[in-house]
Each structure stands twice: as C-alpha cells, then as structure tokens.
Amino acid sequence: MKATIAVLPGDGIGPEVVGQAKDLLALIAAKFGHEFTFVEGMIGGIAIDETGEPLPAETVAICEAADAILLGAVGGPKWSDPTATVQPERGLLELRQRFGLFANLRPVKTYPALVDHAPLRAELLRDVDILFVRELVSGIYFGDRQEQGAGDVSYDTMRYSREEVEQVANVAFRAAQGRRKKLCSVDKANVLASMRLWRRVVVAVHEEYEEVELEHLLVDAATMHLLTRPASFDVIVAGNMFGDILSDEASVLAGSLGMLPSASLRSDSFGLYEPVHGSAPDIAGQGIANPIGMFLSAAMLLRYSLQLEDEARAIESAVDAALDAGLRTADIAGEGEASVSTGEFAAAVKNRL
Ligand code: IPM
Ligand code: MG
C-alpha cells in the first residue's frame, strides 16, 4: 500500500527517536512491499525558534495531506520560562485539538524481562496489561482560562459536555469488548460537577455494552489501586488531566516512561502517534534515549491508521525479542547491567524484524 506519514521530530530526544522510527518504518515498507512517503515538519520549541509559532501553518498543511502523524516530543528548558507568552506544548495541544483527536490510547504492560528491576514487587507486576483511554481534546486543558497577566489571579476551567464523554466512553467500552471486558472509569464525582456528568454519561453508555463489567474509581483512590492491584485492570477511561497523570504513574509498571507508546485517534483512521515520554532534555543529544515507546507508537500507526496488523506485530515481536536477548538502554538497565545506545538498540530491533 501507499501511505504518506507526517514526521514531526520536535525537541530534545524527539529527533533521535523519531529518526530511528522512520528507518524502522522504511524497513517495514521494504520488507512487506509498501510505499511510505515521509514528509517532515516543525513543532514545539524548534518551531518557535524558526517561525515564532509552536505549530506553523506549514506543519498543519503537511499533517492535513498525510494519512498519519508520527511525533517525537516537544518542550525543554530553553522555552520553559513561565512568563513566556508561547509554550512549545501549545503546539502539541493545538495539533490534537485541530485534528479532533479525542481518544488517546496508552497501553501499559509489564515485560517479564524487566520485572526483576522494577520498584514494585515482581508478584504484583505479573500479567499487568492495561489500556488507558484518555480524553484528549477537552476538559481542563481546553476550558475557559485566564492567564495571570499583571494580576494575582488566574484560572482554568474543567468542562465536559455529554457528547464529549459519550464519544470517548464508546471507544473505551469497545476496546474493553475486544479485551478482557472490564472497564474502570476514573473521575472525581464526589467533588467536581463536570465529573458527576462524566460518571452519569459513562453509566448511560454502559447500557449498550452490558457484557462489559464497569467499575468507577475516584482519581485519588485510582492512584493507589494502580500500584496495589495493577493486574486487575483491563481498560481505564479518564478525562484529559487525570489520564495524563495516571499514565505517567503507570509507566512505573512497565519499567520506564521510555517504554510507553500512544495513539491519538478520532472516528476515521487518521491518527497522531507519539511516545508518552517527553523531550527529556537531560539526556538529549547523548544517543542514549530508549526508542521503545517511539517504536511501539510506530506499530500503533501501522495498526490503526494503515490497518497493517501483521506489520505492527512484526515491530512488537522484534522489540520483545531484543529485550529477551538482554539488550537494555540506560533507563531500563538493572544495577551493574551493561546498557546500549539508542542506535544499538534500534539496530537490534531491525535485525530481528
Ligand atoms: C502528554 C504530555 C502533554 C500533556 C504535554 C507535553 C502537553 O504530558 O502527552 O502526556 O500534558 O498532554
Ligand atoms: Mg503527560
């Protein structure tokens, strides 16, 4: 098949991991007889430096002409002055909102090869396989807001509409149907009006998915349950901010934030694929970033935007095989264990394809 992929490396370790993922996709294309065209665009801090805007119109045009977007990371200390009028992160938020990518899928699973070095007891981590479905284009990230300006008050508003909750709840219930048929909805319905609406709508949508077992957790309790009984969760659905926080917490279960991929989807096959990790400025440019989150995001791109399930599995199996063979980037190497560079890990994955 022919596909056009918009490639937005962004900042920090973004270019390092995106470069490797592009090579990996090119190899997949060669091996499976596809034709992928990669078109590169700027986003984040680098785009601010070059154009004054975190999401230049040219980048939007590149994405509009593409079948899917592959993105690295945005942000860094250079642009993190809290008084700055424009943040690199705005570029990413605008991109998600402009393309209506309301459902953010973040799978988290433990790797048998890594559990021995995990900060949690190995027996707790056995069989952890969670899919987070995070609402991505509404909630407090996109509600009414007032910047501080010269004054002493500023605010952000958490707002949800019935339609917004319905569409993300439907994605979550459908995902649960195809998995272990359990859904946990996270909210703060004991305090927040928007979260009472959230719960009411999730309960109503549940009527169409009776075979799925539904559980509700308040977000504070959810942070604890995630660590005390992680293997009991199947699909977890949450609003924009709670999903953001819980998915970072859950990365501990996988061994490192560097392991986690994500897909941001809407109702058609278009999507944005990015690792959950950020730009990691502390290790940028050193060639030691973990490319797994990025590679697994590329696999999700093949699966969800291009419907290439075998090709997606090929990447996932090659990553598993490289881990099983003992290859570790620094973030997942145990004490006294040797680590390999981003390039060495990527080469090992390609060799196993
Ligand atoms: C994420 C990130 C982003 C978010 C930032 C970079 C805007 O933390 O994708 O989880 O908060 O959504
Ligand atoms: Mg985050």
GROMACS .gro file of C-alpha atoms and ligand atoms in nm:
model
  366
    1MET     CA    1   0.000   0.000   0.000
    2LYS     CA    2   0.095   0.364  -0.037
    3ALA     CA    3   0.088   0.598   0.262
    4THR     CA    4   0.208   0.944   0.350
    5ILE     CA    5   0.336   0.994   0.702
    6ALA     CA    6   0.391   1.338   0.852
    7VAL     CA    7   0.703   1.328   1.067
    8LEU     CA    8   0.736   1.588   1.345
    9PRO     CA    9   1.057   1.527   1.544
   10GLY     CA   10   1.017   1.826   1.779
   11ASP     CA   11   1.261   1.890   2.063
   12GLY     CA   12   1.507   1.716   2.296
   13ILE     CA   13   1.532   1.343   2.232
   14GLY     CA   14   1.241   1.372   1.983
   15PRO     CA   15   1.464   1.384   1.671
   16GLU     CA   16   1.679   1.093   1.798
   17VAL     CA   17   1.391   0.853   1.849
   18VAL     CA   18   1.185   0.972   1.551
   19GLY     CA   19   1.484   0.924   1.319
   20GLN     CA   20   1.512   0.562   1.431
   21ALA     CA   21   1.137   0.504   1.396
   22LYS     CA   22   1.141   0.642   1.043
   23ASP     CA   23   1.420   0.398   0.949
   24LEU     CA   24   1.224   0.116   1.107
   25LEU     CA   25   0.910   0.204   0.909
   26ALA     CA   26   1.117   0.227   0.591
   27LEU     CA   27   1.245  -0.123   0.660
   28ILE     CA   28   0.889  -0.246   0.716
   29ALA     CA   29   0.787  -0.089   0.384
   30ALA     CA   30   1.073  -0.262   0.203
   31LYS     CA   31   1.007  -0.598   0.368
   32PHE     CA   32   0.629  -0.601   0.318
   33GLY     CA   33   0.618  -0.425  -0.020
   34HIS     CA   34   0.464  -0.091   0.081
   35GLU     CA   35   0.548   0.260  -0.026
   36PHE     CA   36   0.571   0.508   0.263
   37THR     CA   37   0.642   0.874   0.194
   38PHE     CA   38   0.775   1.073   0.489
   39VAL     CA   39   0.721   1.449   0.499
   40GLU     CA   40   0.893   1.635   0.780
   41GLY     CA   41   0.752   1.936   0.968
   42MET     CA   42   0.843   2.153   1.266
   43ILE     CA   43   0.664   2.162   1.600
   44GLY     CA   44   0.737   2.285   1.953
   45GLY     CA   45   1.039   2.481   2.065
   46ILE     CA   46   1.230   2.441   1.741
   47ALA     CA   47   0.930   2.578   1.552
   48ILE     CA   48   0.911   2.877   1.791
   49ASP     CA   49   1.279   2.948   1.726
   50GLU     CA   50   1.239   2.925   1.349
   51THR     CA   51   0.895   3.076   1.293
   52GLY     CA   52   0.776   3.230   1.621
   53GLU     CA   53   0.492   2.975   1.646
   54PRO     CA   54   0.483   2.629   1.806
   55LEU     CA   55   0.259   2.492   1.528
   56PRO     CA   56   0.335   2.672   1.200
   57ALA     CA   57   0.072   2.668   0.924
   58GLU     CA   58   0.310   2.472   0.704
   59THR     CA   59   0.317   2.189   0.958
   60VAL     CA   60  -0.063   2.184   0.972
   61ALA     CA   61  -0.071   2.159   0.591
   62ILE     CA   62   0.177   1.868   0.598
   63CYS     CA   63  -0.040   1.686   0.851
   64GLU     CA   64  -0.360   1.755   0.656
   65ALA     CA   65  -0.205   1.592   0.349
   66ALA     CA   66  -0.089   1.287   0.544
   67ASP     CA   67  -0.252   0.957   0.646
   68ALA     CA   68  -0.098   0.974   0.992
   69ILE     CA   69   0.139   1.178   1.207
   70LEU     CA   70   0.450   1.047   1.381
   71LEU     CA   71   0.566   1.283   1.655
   72GLY     CA   72   0.868   1.284   1.888
   73ALA     CA   73   0.838   1.527   2.180
   74VAL     CA   74   0.808   1.897   2.249
   75GLY     CA   75   0.949   2.135   2.510
   76GLY     CA   76   1.268   2.199   2.701
   77PRO     CA   77   1.433   2.437   2.947
   78LYS     CA   78   1.512   2.686   2.671
   79TRP     CA   79   1.141   2.762   2.636
   80SER     CA   80   1.013   2.694   2.986
   81ASP     CA   81   1.022   3.049   3.125
   82PRO     CA   82   0.679   3.074   3.296
   83THR     CA   83   0.641   3.435   3.180
   84ALA     CA   84   0.688   3.341   2.814
   85THR     CA   85   0.375   3.410   2.610
   86VAL     CA   86   0.404   3.098   2.399
   87GLN     CA   87   0.499   2.747   2.513
   88PRO     CA   88   0.618   2.462   2.289
   89GLU     CA   89   0.346   2.242   2.449
   90ARG     CA   90   0.081   2.466   2.288
   91GLY     CA   91   0.189   2.328   1.951
   92LEU     CA   92   0.104   1.974   2.056
   93LEU     CA   93  -0.225   2.076   2.220
   94GLU     CA   94  -0.329   2.271   1.909
   95LEU     CA   95  -0.241   1.978   1.688
   96ARG     CA   96  -0.453   1.738   1.895
   97GLN     CA   97  -0.746   1.979   1.903
   98ARG     CA   98  -0.730   2.093   1.540
   99PHE     CA   99  -0.749   1.735   1.417
  100GLY     CA  100  -1.012   1.637   1.674
  101LEU     CA  101  -0.803   1.352   1.815
  102PHE     CA  102  -1.027   1.287   2.112
  103ALA     CA  103  -0.924   0.935   2.210
  104ASN     CA  104  -0.573   0.884   2.338
  105LEU     CA  105  -0.482   0.517   2.373
  106ARG     CA  106  -0.192   0.440   2.605
  107PRO     CA  107  -0.125   0.069   2.651
  108VAL     CA  108   0.084  -0.030   2.953
  109LYS     CA  109   0.215  -0.379   3.009
  110THR     CA  110   0.495  -0.531   3.206
  111TYR     CA  111   0.781  -0.706   3.035
  112PRO     CA  112   0.887  -1.030   3.204
  113ALA     CA  113   1.247  -0.940   3.119
  114LEU     CA  114   1.222  -0.620   3.325
  115VAL     CA  115   1.018  -0.707   3.635
  116ASP     CA  116   1.318  -0.803   3.845
  117HIS     CA  117   1.449  -0.446   3.845
  118ALA     CA  118   1.110  -0.283   3.893
  119PRO     CA  119   1.049  -0.072   4.203
  120LEU     CA  120   0.735  -0.279   4.274
  121ARG     CA  121   0.739  -0.640   4.388
  122ALA     CA  122   0.756  -0.879   4.094
  123GLU     CA  123   0.445  -1.074   4.202
  124LEU     CA  124   0.234  -0.756   4.179
  125LEU     CA  125   0.350  -0.697   3.824
  126ARG     CA  126   0.269  -1.037   3.682
  127ASP     CA  127   0.015  -1.015   3.396
  128VAL     CA  128  -0.024  -0.637   3.403
  129ASP     CA  129  -0.186  -0.536   3.074
  130ILE     CA  130  -0.377  -0.208   3.089
  131LEU     CA  131  -0.513   0.012   2.814
  132PHE     CA  132  -0.561   0.374   2.915
  133VAL     CA  133  -0.816   0.568   2.712
  134ARG     CA  134  -0.758   0.934   2.788
  135GLU     CA  135  -0.994   1.205   2.664
  136LEU     CA  136  -0.759   1.438   2.477
  137VAL     CA  137  -0.929   1.747   2.337
  138SER     CA  138  -1.144   1.882   2.618
  139GLY     CA  139  -1.160   1.907   2.997
  140ILE     CA  140  -0.941   2.143   3.195
  141TYR     CA  141  -0.680   2.154   2.916
  142PHE     CA  142  -0.923   2.335   2.689
  143GLY     CA  143  -1.174   2.508   2.919
  144ASP     CA  144  -1.211   2.880   2.983
  145ARG     CA  145  -0.887   3.017   3.114
  146GLN     CA  146  -0.737   3.337   3.224
  147GLU     CA  147  -0.363   3.391   3.230
  148GLN     CA  148  -0.228   3.577   3.529
  149GLY     CA  149  -0.122   3.881   3.327
  150ALA     CA  150  -0.028   4.154   3.574
  151GLY     CA  151  -0.278   4.038   3.839
  152ASP     CA  152  -0.272   3.784   4.119
  153VAL     CA  153  -0.549   3.556   3.999
  154SER     CA  154  -0.567   3.310   3.712
  155TYR     CA  155  -0.783   3.010   3.641
  156ASP     CA  156  -0.852   2.709   3.423
  157THR     CA  157  -1.195   2.556   3.391
  158MET     CA  158  -1.279   2.186   3.385
  159ARG     CA  159  -1.567   2.147   3.145
  160TYR     CA  160  -1.720   1.844   2.974
  161SER     CA  161  -2.025   1.802   2.755
  162ARG     CA  162  -2.235   1.487   2.729
  163GLU     CA  163  -2.123   1.431   2.368
  164GLU     CA  164  -1.757   1.457   2.460
  165VAL     CA  165  -1.787   1.199   2.737
  166GLU     CA  166  -2.003   0.973   2.520
  167GLN     CA  167  -1.757   0.955   2.235
  168VAL     CA  168  -1.457   0.867   2.449
  169ALA     CA  169  -1.664   0.626   2.663
  170ASN     CA  170  -1.772   0.445   2.346
  171VAL     CA  171  -1.410   0.400   2.241
  172ALA     CA  172  -1.325   0.265   2.587
  173PHE     CA  173  -1.620   0.022   2.603
  174ARG     CA  174  -1.547  -0.107   2.252
  175ALA     CA  175  -1.181  -0.159   2.344
  176ALA     CA  176  -1.289  -0.350   2.656
  177GLN     CA  177  -1.523  -0.566   2.447
  178GLY     CA  178  -1.223  -0.682   2.242
  179ARG     CA  179  -1.012  -0.746   2.552
  180ARG     CA  180  -1.097  -0.880   2.900
  181LYS     CA  181  -1.434  -0.700   2.915
  182LYS     CA  182  -1.358  -0.479   3.214
  183LEU     CA  183  -1.371  -0.102   3.221
  184CYS     CA  184  -1.268   0.124   3.506
  185SER     CA  185  -1.386   0.485   3.476
  186VAL     CA  186  -1.185   0.738   3.675
  187ASP     CA  187  -1.342   1.063   3.794
  188LYS     CA  188  -1.376   1.293   4.093
  189ALA     CA  189  -1.754   1.280   4.112
  190ASN     CA  190  -1.756   1.342   4.488
  191VAL     CA  191  -1.629   1.698   4.436
  192LEU     CA  192  -1.648   1.819   4.076
  193ALA     CA  193  -1.968   1.890   3.882
  194SER     CA  194  -1.803   1.811   3.548
  195MET     CA  195  -1.702   1.474   3.691
  196ARG     CA  196  -2.057   1.397   3.808
  197LEU     CA  197  -2.163   1.449   3.449
  198TRP     CA  198  -1.875   1.222   3.343
  199ARG     CA  199  -1.997   0.942   3.568
  200ARG     CA  200  -2.362   0.980   3.468
  201VAL     CA  201  -2.276   0.961   3.099
  202VAL     CA  202  -2.045   0.662   3.140
  203VAL     CA  203  -2.322   0.479   3.328
  204ALA     CA  204  -2.567   0.559   3.046
  205VAL     CA  205  -2.328   0.446   2.771
  206HIS     CA  206  -2.271   0.122   2.965
  207GLU     CA  207  -2.627   0.015   2.879
  208GLU     CA  208  -2.511  -0.056   2.525
  209TYR     CA  209  -2.224  -0.272   2.649
  210GLU     CA  210  -2.379  -0.494   2.913
  211GLU     CA  211  -2.121  -0.767   2.878
  212VAL     CA  212  -1.852  -0.523   2.995
  213GLU     CA  213  -1.807  -0.503   3.371
  214LEU     CA  214  -1.793  -0.137   3.476
  215GLU     CA  215  -1.617  -0.005   3.784
  216HIS     CA  216  -1.585   0.358   3.899
  217LEU     CA  217  -1.289   0.490   4.092
  218LEU     CA  218  -1.225   0.836   4.227
  219VAL     CA  219  -0.895   0.957   4.093
  220ASP     CA  220  -0.720   0.974   4.430
  221ALA     CA  221  -0.814   0.614   4.505
  222ALA     CA  222  -0.720   0.515   4.150
  223THR     CA  223  -0.360   0.628   4.203
  224MET     CA  224  -0.338   0.382   4.490
  225HIS     CA  225  -0.521   0.091   4.325
  226LEU     CA  226  -0.292   0.121   4.023
  227LEU     CA  227   0.002   0.032   4.243
  228THR     CA  228  -0.165  -0.220   4.475
  229ARG     CA  229  -0.362  -0.425   4.218
  230PRO     CA  230  -0.235  -0.327   3.870
  231ALA     CA  231  -0.307  -0.668   3.717
  232SER     CA  232  -0.679  -0.636   3.795
  233PHE     CA  233  -0.727  -0.353   3.544
  234ASP     CA  234  -0.817  -0.403   3.180
  235VAL     CA  235  -0.927  -0.072   3.021
  236ILE     CA  236  -0.919   0.255   3.218
  237VAL     CA  237  -1.100   0.561   3.085
  238ALA     CA  238  -1.028   0.906   3.224
  239GLY     CA  239  -1.056   1.274   3.141
  240ASN     CA  240  -0.772   1.474   2.996
  241MET     CA  241  -0.582   1.571   3.310
  242PHE     CA  242  -0.645   1.260   3.519
  243GLY     CA  243  -0.545   1.044   3.221
  244ASP     CA  244  -0.225   1.245   3.183
  245ILE     CA  245  -0.129   1.194   3.546
  246LEU     CA  246  -0.230   0.828   3.576
  247SER     CA  247  -0.047   0.725   3.259
  248ASP     CA  248   0.281   0.862   3.391
  249GLU     CA  249   0.222   0.677   3.717
  250ALA     CA  250   0.150   0.358   3.524
  251SER     CA  251   0.480   0.385   3.338
  252VAL     CA  252   0.645   0.259   3.657
  253LEU     CA  253   0.466  -0.072   3.593
  254ALA     CA  254   0.629  -0.101   3.251
  255GLY     CA  255   0.977  -0.029   3.383
  256SER     CA  256   1.030   0.318   3.235
  257LEU     CA  257   0.842   0.606   3.081
  258GLY     CA  258   1.056   0.536   2.775
  259MET     CA  259   0.862   0.214   2.712
  260LEU     CA  260   0.516   0.360   2.654
  261PRO     CA  261   0.358   0.433   2.316
  262SER     CA  262   0.041   0.623   2.238
  263ALA     CA  263  -0.213   0.671   1.963
  264SER     CA  264  -0.442   0.974   1.945
  265LEU     CA  265  -0.743   0.890   1.735
  266ARG     CA  266  -1.074   1.021   1.606
  267SER     CA  267  -1.357   0.836   1.434
  268ASP     CA  268  -1.182   0.775   1.100
  269SER     CA  269  -0.841   0.612   1.056
  270PHE     CA  270  -0.633   0.931   1.084
  271GLY     CA  271  -0.417   0.948   1.394
  272LEU     CA  272  -0.123   1.100   1.576
  273TYR     CA  273   0.136   0.864   1.722
  274GLU     CA  274   0.384   0.968   1.986
  275PRO     CA  275   0.570   0.814   2.277
  276VAL     CA  276   0.428   0.905   2.619
  277HIS     CA  277   0.767   1.034   2.733
  278GLY     CA  278   0.864   1.397   2.689
  279SER     CA  279   1.167   1.565   2.536
  280ALA     CA  280   1.400   1.452   2.821
  281PRO     CA  281   1.638   1.748   2.786
  282ASP     CA  282   1.870   1.598   3.048
  283ILE     CA  283   1.974   1.318   2.812
  284ALA     CA  284   1.911   1.484   2.474
  285GLY     CA  285   2.191   1.461   2.221
  286GLN     CA  286   2.367   1.178   2.402
  287GLY     CA  287   2.226   0.897   2.192
  288ILE     CA  288   2.106   0.704   2.497
  289ALA     CA  289   1.728   0.756   2.480
  290ASN     CA  290   1.506   0.449   2.490
  291PRO     CA  291   1.342   0.418   2.145
  292ILE     CA  292   1.084   0.156   2.252
  293GLY     CA  293   0.796   0.399   2.322
  294MET     CA  294   0.855   0.552   1.980
  295PHE     CA  295   0.884   0.214   1.802
  296LEU     CA  296   0.565   0.085   1.962
  297SER     CA  297   0.394   0.411   1.860
  298ALA     CA  298   0.504   0.341   1.501
  299ALA     CA  299   0.350  -0.006   1.540
  300MET     CA  300   0.024   0.155   1.654
  301LEU     CA  301   0.036   0.380   1.346
  302LEU     CA  302   0.057   0.072   1.123
  303ARG     CA  303  -0.230  -0.093   1.312
  304TYR     CA  304  -0.479   0.193   1.350
  305SER     CA  305  -0.414   0.428   1.059
  306LEU     CA  306  -0.295   0.185   0.791
  307GLN     CA  307  -0.471  -0.134   0.906
  308LEU     CA  308  -0.141  -0.325   0.875
  309GLU     CA  309  -0.179  -0.564   1.168
  310ASP     CA  310   0.094  -0.811   1.064
  311GLU     CA  311   0.344  -0.530   1.019
  312ALA     CA  312   0.252  -0.382   1.359
  313ARG     CA  313   0.300  -0.723   1.522
  314ALA     CA  314   0.635  -0.761   1.346
  315ILE     CA  315   0.764  -0.448   1.520
  316GLU     CA  316   0.622  -0.552   1.858
  317SER     CA  317   0.774  -0.900   1.835
  318ALA     CA  318   1.111  -0.758   1.729
  319VAL     CA  319   1.111  -0.524   2.032
  320ASP     CA  320   1.021  -0.818   2.261
  321ALA     CA  321   1.296  -1.027   2.107
  322ALA     CA  322   1.557  -0.754   2.156
  323LEU     CA  323   1.454  -0.726   2.523
  324ASP     CA  324   1.458  -1.103   2.565
  325ALA     CA  325   1.809  -1.107   2.421
  326GLY     CA  326   1.913  -0.881   2.707
  327LEU     CA  327   1.953  -0.551   2.526
  328ARG     CA  328   1.884  -0.256   2.758
  329THR     CA  329   1.902   0.118   2.715
  330ALA     CA  330   2.026   0.301   3.025
  331ASP     CA  331   1.680   0.372   3.167
  332ILE     CA  332   1.591   0.002   3.186
  333ALA     CA  333   1.931  -0.147   3.267
  334GLY     CA  334   1.949  -0.301   3.614
  335GLU     CA  335   2.229  -0.225   3.853
  336GLY     CA  336   2.557  -0.349   3.713
  337GLU     CA  337   2.391  -0.436   3.382
  338ALA     CA  338   2.552  -0.307   3.063
  339SER     CA  339   2.347  -0.065   2.856
  340VAL     CA  340   2.336   0.003   2.483
  341SER     CA  341   2.281   0.324   2.288
  342THR     CA  342   1.963   0.424   2.108
  343GLY     CA  343   2.127   0.326   1.778
  344GLU     CA  344   2.244  -0.012   1.906
  345PHE     CA  345   1.901  -0.097   2.043
  346ALA     CA  346   1.739   0.014   1.717
  347ALA     CA  347   1.983  -0.198   1.515
  348ALA     CA  348   1.898  -0.498   1.732
  349VAL     CA  349   1.526  -0.447   1.666
  350LYS     CA  350   1.584  -0.413   1.290
  351ASN     CA  351   1.796  -0.728   1.286
  352ARG     CA  352   1.511  -0.919   1.445
  353LEU     CA  353   1.246  -0.798   1.203
  354IPM     C1  354   0.148   1.408   2.749
  354IPM     C2  355   0.223   1.533   2.787
  354IPM     C3  356   0.148   1.653   2.732
  354IPM     C4  357   0.013   1.660   2.801
  354IPM     C5  358   0.223   1.787   2.744
  354IPM     C6  359   0.359   1.782   2.680
  354IPM     C7  360   0.141   1.899   2.685
  354IPM     O1  361   0.243   1.539   2.923
  354IPM     O2  362   0.125   1.387   2.629
  354IPM     O3  363   0.115   1.330   2.836
  354IPM     O4  364   0.003   1.713   2.913
  354IPM     O5  365  -0.083   1.612   2.743
  355MG      MG  366   0.188   1.360   3.024
   0.00000   0.00000   0.00000
